[in-house]
PDB file of C-alpha atoms in Angstrom:
ATOM      1  CA  UNK T   1       0.000   0.000   0.000  1.00  0.00           C
ATOM      2  CA  UNK T   2       1.173   3.509  -0.776  1.00  0.00           C
ATOM      3  CA  UNK T   3       1.499   5.387   2.503  1.00  0.00           C
ATOM      4  CA  UNK T   4       3.031   8.517   0.966  1.00  0.00           C
ATOM      5  CA  UNK T   5      -0.322  10.125   0.204  1.00  0.00           C
ATOM      6  CA  UNK T   6      -0.921  13.496   1.825  1.00  0.00           C
ATOM      7  CA  UNK T   7      -4.694  13.127   1.807  1.00  0.00           C
ATOM      8  CA  UNK T   8      -6.374  13.862   5.123  1.00  0.00           C
ATOM      9  CA  UNK T   9      -9.317  11.601   4.328  1.00  0.00           C
ATOM     10  CA  UNK T  10      -9.363   8.290   6.176  1.00  0.00           C
ATOM     11  CA  UNK T  11      -8.764   5.170   4.125  1.00  0.00           C
ATOM     12  CA  UNK T  12     -11.992   3.591   2.973  1.00  0.00           C
ATOM     13  CA  UNK T  13     -12.799   0.466   4.911  1.00  0.00           C
ATOM     14  CA  UNK T  14     -13.410  -2.705   3.008  1.00  0.00           C
ATOM     15  CA  UNK T  15     -16.981  -3.889   3.011  1.00  0.00           C
ATOM     16  CA  UNK T  16     -17.330  -5.679   6.337  1.00  0.00           C
ATOM     17  CA  UNK T  17     -17.948  -9.401   6.294  1.00  0.00           C
ATOM     18  CA  UNK T  18     -19.458  -9.164   9.772  1.00  0.00           C
ATOM     19  CA  UNK T  19     -21.094  -6.546  11.996  1.00  0.00           C
ATOM     20  CA  UNK T  20     -20.739  -7.060  15.743  1.00  0.00           C
ATOM     21  CA  UNK T  21     -23.059  -5.299  18.149  1.00  0.00           C
ATOM     22  CA  UNK T  22     -20.822  -5.005  21.197  1.00  0.00           C
ATOM     23  CA  UNK T  23     -23.320  -4.488  23.993  1.00  0.00           C
ATOM     24  CA  UNK T  24     -22.721  -2.450  27.112  1.00  0.00           C
ATOM     25  CA  UNK T  25     -24.689  -2.801  30.378  1.00  0.00           C
ATOM     26  CA  UNK T  26     -27.999  -0.931  30.467  1.00  0.00           C
ATOM     27  CA  UNK T  27     -27.446   0.831  27.147  1.00  0.00           C
ATOM     28  CA  UNK T  28     -30.279  -0.433  24.983  1.00  0.00           C
ATOM     29  CA  UNK T  29     -28.820  -3.770  23.848  1.00  0.00           C
ATOM     30  CA  UNK T  30     -32.070  -5.566  24.612  1.00  0.00           C
ATOM     31  CA  UNK T  31     -34.071  -3.029  22.607  1.00  0.00           C
ATOM     32  CA  UNK T  32     -31.708  -3.304  19.644  1.00  0.00           C
ATOM     33  CA  UNK T  33     -31.716  -7.103  19.726  1.00  0.00           C
ATOM     34  CA  UNK T  34     -35.504  -7.127  20.019  1.00  0.00           C
ATOM     35  CA  UNK T  35     -35.789  -4.928  16.919  1.00  0.00           C
ATOM     36  CA  UNK T  36     -33.290  -7.095  15.022  1.00  0.00           C
ATOM     37  CA  UNK T  37     -35.098 -10.284  16.099  1.00  0.00           C
ATOM     38  CA  UNK T  38     -38.450  -8.877  14.949  1.00  0.00           C
ATOM     39  CA  UNK T  39     -37.003  -7.893  11.562  1.00  0.00           C
ATOM     40  CA  UNK T  40     -33.753  -9.784  11.000  1.00  0.00           C
ATOM     41  CA  UNK T  41     -33.463  -9.169   7.259  1.00  0.00           C
ATOM     42  CA  UNK T  42     -32.613  -5.782   5.781  1.00  0.00           C
ATOM     43  CA  UNK T  43     -32.286  -5.276   2.038  1.00  0.00           C
ATOM     44  CA  UNK T  44     -29.558  -3.406   0.234  1.00  0.00           C
ATOM     45  CA  UNK T  45     -27.676  -1.155   2.607  1.00  0.00           C
ATOM     46  CA  UNK T  46     -24.942   1.443   2.306  1.00  0.00           C
ATOM     47  CA  UNK T  47     -22.643  -1.597   2.167  1.00  0.00           C
ATOM     48  CA  UNK T  48     -24.226  -2.687  -1.152  1.00  0.00           C
ATOM     49  CA  UNK T  49     -25.145  -5.994   0.480  1.00  0.00           C
ATOM     50  CA  UNK T  50     -28.201  -7.060   2.444  1.00  0.00           C
ATOM     51  CA  UNK T  51     -27.824  -7.328   6.220  1.00  0.00           C
ATOM     52  CA  UNK T  52     -29.100 -10.261   8.289  1.00  0.00           C
ATOM     53  CA  UNK T  53     -29.249 -10.566  12.042  1.00  0.00           C
ATOM     54  CA  UNK T  54     -28.307 -14.045  13.214  1.00  0.00           C
ATOM     55  CA  UNK T  55     -29.286 -15.200  16.662  1.00  0.00           C
ATOM     56  CA  UNK T  56     -27.685 -17.995  18.609  1.00  0.00           C
ATOM     57  CA  UNK T  57     -29.497 -20.870  20.259  1.00  0.00           C
ATOM     58  CA  UNK T  58     -27.473 -22.891  22.749  1.00  0.00           C
ATOM     59  CA  UNK T  59     -28.222 -25.979  24.747  1.00  0.00           C
ATOM     60  CA  UNK T  60     -27.310 -29.591  25.250  1.00  0.00           C
ATOM     61  CA  UNK T  61     -26.986 -30.040  21.507  1.00  0.00           C
ATOM     62  CA  UNK T  62     -24.426 -27.237  21.237  1.00  0.00           C
ATOM     63  CA  UNK T  63     -24.791 -23.989  19.327  1.00  0.00           C
ATOM     64  CA  UNK T  64     -27.064 -23.290  16.390  1.00  0.00           C
ATOM     65  CA  UNK T  65     -27.297 -20.148  14.260  1.00  0.00           C
ATOM     66  CA  UNK T  66     -30.796 -18.910  13.539  1.00  0.00           C
ATOM     67  CA  UNK T  67     -31.857 -16.342  10.974  1.00  0.00           C
ATOM     68  CA  UNK T  68     -34.893 -15.209   9.005  1.00  0.00           C
ATOM     69  CA  UNK T  69     -38.271 -16.759   9.789  1.00  0.00           C
ATOM     70  CA  UNK T  70     -36.814 -19.367  12.134  1.00  0.00           C
ATOM     71  CA  UNK T  71     -35.285 -16.612  14.260  1.00  0.00           C
ATOM     72  CA  UNK T  72     -38.584 -14.697  14.243  1.00  0.00           C
ATOM     73  CA  UNK T  73     -40.489 -17.800  15.368  1.00  0.00           C
ATOM     74  CA  UNK T  74     -38.003 -18.585  18.136  1.00  0.00           C
ATOM     75  CA  UNK T  75     -37.984 -15.009  19.403  1.00  0.00           C
ATOM     76  CA  UNK T  76     -41.752 -15.180  19.933  1.00  0.00           C
ATOM     77  CA  UNK T  77     -41.166 -18.052  22.361  1.00  0.00           C
ATOM     78  CA  UNK T  78     -38.098 -16.496  24.002  1.00  0.00           C
ATOM     79  CA  UNK T  79     -38.552 -15.246  27.553  1.00  0.00           C
ATOM     80  CA  UNK T  80     -37.298 -11.740  26.744  1.00  0.00           C
ATOM     81  CA  UNK T  81     -38.725 -11.564  23.202  1.00  0.00           C
ATOM     82  CA  UNK T  82     -35.388 -11.661  21.373  1.00  0.00           C
ATOM     83  CA  UNK T  83     -32.444 -13.906  20.614  1.00  0.00           C
ATOM     84  CA  UNK T  84     -28.913 -12.806  21.275  1.00  0.00           C
ATOM     85  CA  UNK T  85     -25.545 -14.407  21.959  1.00  0.00           C
ATOM     86  CA  UNK T  86     -24.009 -15.771  25.149  1.00  0.00           C
ATOM     87  CA  UNK T  87     -21.335 -14.110  27.237  1.00  0.00           C
ATOM     88  CA  UNK T  88     -17.808 -15.084  26.270  1.00  0.00           C
ATOM     89  CA  UNK T  89     -16.580 -15.031  29.874  1.00  0.00           C
ATOM     90  CA  UNK T  90     -17.767 -18.640  30.294  1.00  0.00           C
ATOM     91  CA  UNK T  91     -15.418 -21.100  28.505  1.00  0.00           C
ATOM     92  CA  UNK T  92     -18.235 -23.268  27.091  1.00  0.00           C
ATOM     93  CA  UNK T  93     -20.162 -20.237  25.840  1.00  0.00           C
ATOM     94  CA  UNK T  94     -16.941 -18.743  24.433  1.00  0.00           C
ATOM     95  CA  UNK T  95     -16.430 -21.913  22.382  1.00  0.00           C
ATOM     96  CA  UNK T  96     -20.007 -21.576  21.073  1.00  0.00           C
ATOM     97  CA  UNK T  97     -19.457 -17.933  20.106  1.00  0.00           C
ATOM     98  CA  UNK T  98     -16.165 -18.832  18.432  1.00  0.00           C
ATOM     99  CA  UNK T  99     -17.928 -21.523  16.417  1.00  0.00           C
ATOM    100  CA  UNK T 100     -20.752 -19.084  15.652  1.00  0.00           C
ATOM    101  CA  UNK T 101     -18.390 -16.418  14.323  1.00  0.00           C
ATOM    102  CA  UNK T 102     -16.941 -18.927  11.857  1.00  0.00           C
ATOM    103  CA  UNK T 103     -20.357 -20.176  10.793  1.00  0.00           C
ATOM    104  CA  UNK T 104     -21.738 -16.635  10.397  1.00  0.00           C
ATOM    105  CA  UNK T 105     -18.819 -15.613   8.182  1.00  0.00           C
ATOM    106  CA  UNK T 106     -19.299 -18.708   5.995  1.00  0.00           C
ATOM    107  CA  UNK T 107     -23.063 -18.291   5.824  1.00  0.00           C
ATOM    108  CA  UNK T 108     -22.798 -14.597   4.948  1.00  0.00           C
ATOM    109  CA  UNK T 109     -20.249 -15.217   2.200  1.00  0.00           C
ATOM    110  CA  UNK T 110     -22.251 -18.106   0.752  1.00  0.00           C
ATOM    111  CA  UNK T 111     -25.563 -16.201   0.999  1.00  0.00           C
ATOM    112  CA  UNK T 112     -24.290 -12.826  -0.185  1.00  0.00           C
ATOM    113  CA  UNK T 113     -25.163 -10.878   2.966  1.00  0.00           C
ATOM    114  CA  UNK T 114     -23.407  -9.277   5.913  1.00  0.00           C
ATOM    115  CA  UNK T 115     -24.278 -11.049   9.173  1.00  0.00           C
ATOM    116  CA  UNK T 116     -25.040  -9.025  12.298  1.00  0.00           C
ATOM    117  CA  UNK T 117     -24.285 -10.686  15.646  1.00  0.00           C
ATOM    118  CA  UNK T 118     -24.775  -9.152  19.065  1.00  0.00           C
ATOM    119  CA  UNK T 119     -24.156  -9.814  22.711  1.00  0.00           C
ATOM    120  CA  UNK T 120     -25.138  -7.692  25.678  1.00  0.00           C
ATOM    121  CA  UNK T 121     -21.885  -8.202  27.565  1.00  0.00           C
ATOM    122  CA  UNK T 122     -19.385  -8.219  24.725  1.00  0.00           C
ATOM    123  CA  UNK T 123     -18.028  -4.724  25.428  1.00  0.00           C
ATOM    124  CA  UNK T 124     -15.976  -6.100  28.339  1.00  0.00           C
ATOM    125  CA  UNK T 125     -14.221  -8.708  26.154  1.00  0.00           C
ATOM    126  CA  UNK T 126     -12.081  -6.834  23.577  1.00  0.00           C
ATOM    127  CA  UNK T 127      -9.067  -9.120  23.999  1.00  0.00           C
ATOM    128  CA  UNK T 128     -11.158 -12.231  23.393  1.00  0.00           C
ATOM    129  CA  UNK T 129     -12.615 -10.775  20.196  1.00  0.00           C
ATOM    130  CA  UNK T 130      -9.213  -9.552  19.015  1.00  0.00           C
ATOM    131  CA  UNK T 131      -7.783 -13.063  19.420  1.00  0.00           C
ATOM    132  CA  UNK T 132     -10.759 -14.697  17.689  1.00  0.00           C
ATOM    133  CA  UNK T 133     -10.699 -12.316  14.741  1.00  0.00           C
ATOM    134  CA  UNK T 134      -6.940 -12.767  14.408  1.00  0.00           C
ATOM    135  CA  UNK T 135      -7.447 -16.542  14.317  1.00  0.00           C
ATOM    136  CA  UNK T 136     -10.007 -16.016  11.533  1.00  0.00           C
ATOM    137  CA  UNK T 137      -7.486 -14.068   9.445  1.00  0.00           C
ATOM    138  CA  UNK T 138      -8.640 -10.551  10.393  1.00  0.00           C
ATOM    139  CA  UNK T 139     -11.843 -10.410   8.318  1.00  0.00           C
ATOM    140  CA  UNK T 140     -13.167  -6.862   7.851  1.00  0.00           C
ATOM    141  CA  UNK T 141     -15.540  -6.290  10.765  1.00  0.00           C
ATOM    142  CA  UNK T 142     -17.573  -3.308  11.893  1.00  0.00           C
ATOM    143  CA  UNK T 143     -18.167  -3.022  15.622  1.00  0.00           C
ATOM    144  CA  UNK T 144     -21.232  -1.123  16.768  1.00  0.00           C
ATOM    145  CA  UNK T 145     -21.507   0.096  20.349  1.00  0.00           C
ATOM    146  CA  UNK T 146     -24.434   2.102  21.623  1.00  0.00           C
ATOM    147  CA  UNK T 147     -23.785   4.055  24.803  1.00  0.00           C
ATOM    148  CA  UNK T 148     -26.268   6.221  26.603  1.00  0.00           C
ATOM    149  CA  UNK T 149     -25.559   8.736  29.325  1.00  0.00           C
ATOM    150  CA  UNK T 150     -26.088   7.485  32.848  1.00  0.00           C
ATOM    151  CA  UNK T 151     -28.968   8.844  34.873  1.00  0.00           C
ATOM    152  CA  UNK T 152     -27.783   9.341  38.444  1.00  0.00           C
ATOM    153  CA  UNK T 153     -31.151   9.440  40.141  1.00  0.00           C
ATOM    154  CA  UNK T 154     -32.787   6.457  38.461  1.00  0.00           C
ATOM    155  CA  UNK T 155     -31.484   2.921  38.444  1.00  0.00           C
ATOM    156  CA  UNK T 156     -31.444   1.910  34.766  1.00  0.00           C
ATOM    157  CA  UNK T 157     -32.694  -1.568  35.709  1.00  0.00           C
ATOM    158  CA  UNK T 158     -36.044  -0.024  36.668  1.00  0.00           C
ATOM    159  CA  UNK T 159     -36.673   0.823  33.043  1.00  0.00           C
ATOM    160  CA  UNK T 160     -36.183  -2.791  32.035  1.00  0.00           C
ATOM    161  CA  UNK T 161     -37.674  -4.698  34.985  1.00  0.00           C
ATOM    162  CA  UNK T 162     -39.066  -2.306  37.573  1.00  0.00           C
ATOM    163  CA  UNK T 163     -41.693  -0.870  35.286  1.00  0.00           C
ATOM    164  CA  UNK T 164     -43.478  -4.233  35.434  1.00  0.00           C
ATOM    165  CA  UNK T 165     -43.786  -4.114  39.217  1.00  0.00           C
ATOM    166  CA  UNK T 166     -44.851  -0.494  39.800  1.00  0.00           C
ATOM    167  CA  UNK T 167     -47.370   1.713  38.000  1.00  0.00           C
ATOM    168  CA  UNK T 168     -44.982   4.714  37.820  1.00  0.00           C
ATOM    169  CA  UNK T 169     -41.556   5.924  38.933  1.00  0.00           C
ATOM    170  CA  UNK T 170     -42.762   7.523  42.196  1.00  0.00           C
ATOM    171  CA  UNK T 171     -44.399   4.258  43.304  1.00  0.00           C
ATOM    172  CA  UNK T 172     -41.243   2.324  42.495  1.00  0.00           C
ATOM    173  CA  UNK T 173     -39.067   4.804  44.427  1.00  0.00           C
ATOM    174  CA  UNK T 174     -41.461   4.636  47.435  1.00  0.00           C
ATOM    175  CA  UNK T 175     -41.359   0.819  47.575  1.00  0.00           C
ATOM    176  CA  UNK T 176     -37.560   0.821  47.263  1.00  0.00           C
ATOM    177  CA  UNK T 177     -37.018   3.274  50.165  1.00  0.00           C
TER     178      UNK T 177
END
């Protein structure tokens, strides 16, 4: 590559072969994964390729990638209403995610789409992802992180779980005092 250019524009990134939603605690990961599980397929994008959210189903039989209608059907039966990916801090789950990354890359290349994968706790695991992507030959990847400002006077968990147990914020604060 010619590095002598004096252009101040950043180098154009190759079209990603994978988009990773790197979730952070209490920052809307569940909402994003719900939306992606409801509508996993997105037509032509700015990347000139369709995008497809792939969920992960794990259990005694191992790990299985789910996309399209199958993912939509499974998300309707899921406790939280969406499918996501396991934490990589657990060795068994990390092996599943590693296997899933490989399968998603193959499936996306074969199907002509860019897979989207996402995990709510992945933000805390940059070294794990760096090692995995290196082992896969450094495929072009886009990482997406959504962060929201903290709200000092309200526990963010209330917005996800507390709202089901109290009719409004004042009632929740009164029962928590």
